Amino acid sequence: MISTWFARRVINFAHALSDTYYTYKYGVLARRLGRHDVRPGRQRGFIILQIDGLSYDHLIQAVASGYMPHLQRLLAKQSLTVAPWRCGLPSTTPAVQAGIMFGNRFDIPGFRWYEKDRGQAVMAKRPDQIRVVRDRISRGHVGILRGGSCYVSMFDGDAELALFTLSTLHRQRFFESVRGMGLFLLFLLSPLRVLRLLGLTTAGYLAGLGRRLVALLRPSVLNPFDVLSPLLHAASDALFTEVQTFGVMLDIYRCVPAIYANYNSYDEAAHEMGPSHPAAFRMLRGIDKRIRQINRMRTRYRRRKYDLYVISDHGNSPSVPFAWRSGDSLGRYIAAHIKVDFSVDERSGTYAHSMEKARYLLEELKELEYHLSPHLHRVLAAVRSYVDRRVLIDQYLDYDLRRQQDVIVSVSGPLAHVYFNVSPRPLDLSEVMLVYPQLVEALLTFPCIGVLIGRAGEKTVLMGCQGGTLVIGEEYEAVDQPHPLAMFGDVDYAATQIHRLAHFPHSGDLIVFGAVEADGKVVTFENQAATHGGVGGAQGHPFIAWPSECSLAPEELNDAQDLYSYFVQYSRHKTPDTRHRT
């Protein structure tokens, strides 16, 4: 009895000391940065830490290999429970985050698509375009982050503070929101923080150079002669990783009700090296350290109690580029088989998170250039010009593509939407075959094409490379063997998702999925060693780790929108929990 009383007193005293420490440390920082406190209230908050692109299978492999020791301990102690879930189609970040944050991913056909009615190519990394999508999907839907914070994301979920979140970019400058250079000054005042940033940047740069040296000796998606991109990647990734981790910890001190932070360094490394390559898994080691820092703050500073979730938005499947098999891109392959003097506008190119971060930072620093020495001004201006060229400046120009191109190919990994501008409306499959009689056969006879999809009124027609067909209607399915979706796994789930995708208003007149080869690699229409966006392999099977005392049924999560109904309960003061809490 006495020992229990004494232990309780010791624990209470430790909590009091911890609260005092964090109150002093983060109270000073919050005042310097102009961040006000939030009344904690009685309702629990939640923290979602997203690891972009990490599938359930690759998570288990990374944990077993020792790359994520803190997450491994949380799972071993049953503080968290982990399971796979299914994110739906397309398996891309904008579609999945729209589903999670607003419960609405309608008419987001991929990472890239084309809107025939407006003659405009859409790309999810353009802040102006993703903001239009955000305004559309949020109508009538309350975001799960209302009153909270969001970091390094596509959408903001109605967050009060959204930093490096593309749908709110240019509404809220990062340095404006922290009183000019306040954050950098805080870093400069902490020698350890500066040294850590320099160390992370140096290590990342040397690792990037090493990967490019290897690319000289064997086939790779990397450009072995590009020595500046690895430096920009390393510097921007290190800075943003530190900044968002710091922001999350500050938000815990401030007691904001909902926090969402996305760590995307693994996804980029997976695209370059493969989803289970040691270089990609080493990115997870750094993310695991940030999870440990945030979780330590969550458990020790207890003015507001938080539930911690670690999730991924989609997985990555090992892939081989279509161009390696065909000798050319999908767009040029289509142009060669149309047999008419048509031009093809092809929208593709791997999205580099870190390059976009570098561009963002340089834009933020643009106003400071004229306060620097002439030499530093020239250096910064030259670097910004280089980054602008590297992030596909043509994607930031507005064209009326109806007047310049006849065929549009919009690529999102192994998913491609093909649009024919002979008509401003969506075309049925029969119309495509009438106007381009040789194209469908040419696509189906090429083994790298897994399935070709078209519409027939309200029905969806799927044609496989091995001769099978599937017709999906509202009330029935008709299939001619071999089943065209057999190579992709769960044919019923894939058919349901493809039928929905095919009838989005801005999906292609034809939809093409890359094949799954005998070794399990998925054919991608981009220059990637790992891919996502379509079906096949790990790309459609992300993971979710949730507090063991919470009532979550991952087997019922068949779409990103299913997670919205779970998290929105927090904002409605109905914490998703049916068991006793400690």
XYZ file of C-alpha atoms in Angstrom, residues 68-285:
218
model
C 12.395 1.796 -37.078
C 13.287 0.845 -33.482
C 10.921 3.312 -31.781
C 7.891 2.217 -33.772
C 8.932 -1.374 -33.129
C 8.878 -0.709 -29.371
C 5.447 0.926 -29.566
C 4.112 -2.110 -31.391
C 5.837 -4.561 -29.038
C 4.368 -2.791 -25.976
C 0.988 -2.743 -27.742
C 0.839 1.024 -27.414
C 0.003 0.950 -31.112
C -1.594 -1.701 -33.287
C -0.732 -1.882 -36.984
C -2.617 -3.305 -39.955
C -2.958 -2.778 -43.712
C -5.850 -0.920 -45.293
C -6.957 -0.191 -48.854
C -6.756 3.384 -50.124
C -8.746 3.022 -53.372
C -8.045 4.313 -56.866
C -6.108 6.272 -57.853
C -3.464 5.381 -55.265
C -1.969 8.876 -55.269
C -1.425 11.397 -52.475
C -3.935 14.054 -53.641
C -6.788 11.539 -53.966
C -6.030 9.800 -50.667
C -5.504 12.969 -48.632
C -8.715 14.447 -50.085
C -10.550 11.347 -48.896
C -8.992 11.381 -45.417
C -9.252 15.115 -44.754
C -12.586 15.980 -46.384
C -14.262 12.640 -47.057
C -14.502 13.473 -50.759
C -12.069 12.408 -53.489
C -14.561 12.633 -56.345
C -13.116 13.567 -59.747
C -9.460 13.384 -58.729
C -8.440 10.935 -61.493
C -4.718 10.843 -60.706
C -1.728 13.030 -59.964
C -2.156 14.503 -63.442
C -5.244 14.763 -65.597
C -6.775 16.892 -68.337
C -10.063 18.790 -68.325
C -11.404 18.737 -71.889
C -14.237 21.147 -71.140
C -11.716 23.817 -70.119
C -8.793 22.721 -72.259
C -6.520 22.662 -69.222
C -3.941 20.161 -68.018
C -4.097 19.736 -64.232
C -1.144 18.755 -62.078
C -1.439 18.247 -58.344
C 1.810 20.043 -57.520
C 0.508 23.371 -58.858
C -0.723 25.409 -55.874
C -3.283 27.348 -57.937
C -4.813 24.193 -59.398
C -4.822 22.132 -56.211
C -6.474 25.073 -54.438
C -9.353 24.915 -56.940
C -9.671 21.174 -56.258
C -9.608 21.835 -52.511
C -12.406 24.386 -52.771
C -14.499 21.906 -54.746
C -14.057 18.848 -52.525
C -14.528 20.795 -49.281
C -18.002 22.096 -50.141
C -20.365 20.636 -47.571
C -17.557 18.722 -45.871
C -15.971 19.742 -42.572
C -12.222 19.136 -42.556
C -10.830 16.867 -39.851
C -8.147 19.441 -38.894
C -10.425 22.369 -38.058
C -8.652 24.514 -35.466
C -5.465 22.452 -35.861
C -2.243 22.414 -37.858
C -1.085 20.785 -41.082
C 2.476 20.414 -42.373
C 3.970 19.438 -45.769
C 0.717 18.261 -47.320
C -1.471 18.560 -50.414
C -4.631 19.603 -48.574
C -5.147 21.432 -45.290
C -8.231 19.722 -43.833
C -9.525 23.143 -42.646
C -6.432 23.563 -40.440
C -5.942 26.948 -38.792
C -2.213 26.790 -39.564
C -1.067 25.116 -42.789
C 2.639 25.307 -43.603
C 3.993 24.084 -46.937
C 0.525 22.823 -47.771
C -0.038 23.251 -51.494
C -3.752 24.043 -51.371
C -3.047 27.064 -49.152
C 0.287 28.136 -50.626
C 0.590 31.898 -51.208
C -2.312 32.580 -48.860
C 0.028 32.244 -45.933
C 3.755 32.709 -46.303
C 5.848 30.615 -43.967
C 8.141 33.396 -42.805
C 5.211 35.785 -42.410
C 3.513 33.325 -40.103
C 6.542 33.166 -37.809
C 7.336 36.889 -37.758
C 9.907 37.095 -40.490
C 13.108 35.225 -39.847
C 12.188 34.214 -36.312
C 12.488 30.505 -36.946
C 15.913 30.777 -38.540
C 17.070 32.949 -35.658
C 15.944 30.254 -33.250
C 17.971 27.727 -35.201
C 21.004 30.017 -35.169
C 20.641 30.437 -31.415
C 20.894 26.672 -30.993
C 24.322 25.392 -32.081
C 23.196 21.772 -31.705
C 20.270 22.334 -34.030
C 22.503 23.987 -36.623
C 25.047 21.185 -36.390
C 22.311 18.583 -36.794
C 21.001 20.330 -39.907
C 24.506 20.536 -41.382
C 25.141 16.891 -40.565
C 21.875 15.713 -42.075
C 22.448 17.811 -45.203
C 26.031 16.574 -45.642
C 25.088 12.936 -45.111
C 22.145 13.220 -47.485
C 24.236 14.899 -50.164
C 27.019 12.309 -49.992
C 24.460 9.502 -50.142
C 22.855 11.126 -53.199
C 26.209 11.433 -54.955
C 26.949 7.803 -54.136
C 23.705 6.661 -55.730
C 24.550 8.595 -58.881
C 27.992 7.018 -59.038
C 26.342 3.597 -58.916
C 24.073 4.734 -61.781
C 27.186 5.023 -63.957
C 27.734 1.283 -63.667
C 24.241 -0.183 -64.011
C 20.819 0.835 -65.363
C 19.089 3.368 -63.150
C 16.360 5.998 -63.288
C 18.876 8.512 -61.910
C 20.927 10.962 -63.960
C 24.533 10.175 -62.914
C 25.819 13.586 -64.023
C 23.410 15.678 -61.940
C 25.410 16.764 -58.870
C 23.390 19.811 -57.769
C 19.984 18.161 -57.326
C 21.229 15.861 -54.509
C 22.423 18.927 -52.578
C 19.081 20.706 -52.970
C 17.238 17.515 -52.031
C 19.367 16.972 -48.940
C 19.179 20.586 -47.719
C 15.430 21.027 -48.258
C 14.539 17.617 -46.817
C 16.668 18.188 -43.723
C 15.241 21.657 -43.119
C 11.605 20.722 -43.655
C 11.925 17.581 -41.544
C 13.316 19.626 -38.659
C 10.845 22.473 -39.096
C 7.718 20.338 -39.181
C 8.867 18.218 -36.233
C 9.535 21.387 -34.278
C 6.116 22.707 -35.336
C 4.309 19.565 -34.174
C 6.032 19.682 -30.775
C 5.166 23.352 -30.418
C 1.554 22.544 -31.307
C 1.429 19.900 -28.582
C 2.542 22.568 -26.109
C -0.121 24.916 -27.490
C -2.779 22.167 -27.123
C -4.134 22.470 -30.659
C -6.865 19.857 -31.191
C -5.609 18.173 -34.395
C -2.169 17.851 -35.998
C -1.208 16.330 -39.367
C 2.410 16.072 -40.511
C 3.558 14.356 -43.692
C 7.121 12.976 -44.022
C 7.781 12.277 -47.705
C 11.515 11.530 -47.956
C 10.910 7.763 -48.169
C 8.546 8.101 -51.128
C 11.093 10.046 -53.138
C 13.918 7.627 -52.332
C 11.663 4.678 -53.222
C 10.894 6.196 -56.636
C 14.623 6.497 -57.301
C 15.939 3.257 -55.812
C 13.030 0.888 -55.159
C 10.666 0.435 -52.178
C 12.868 -1.986 -50.227
C 16.283 -0.591 -51.168
C 18.504 0.120 -48.128
C 18.767 3.784 -49.208
C 14.971 4.104 -49.001
C 14.799 2.276 -45.674
C 17.482 4.573 -44.239
C 15.038 7.442 -44.747
C 12.690 5.608 -42.403
C 15.343 5.599 -39.690
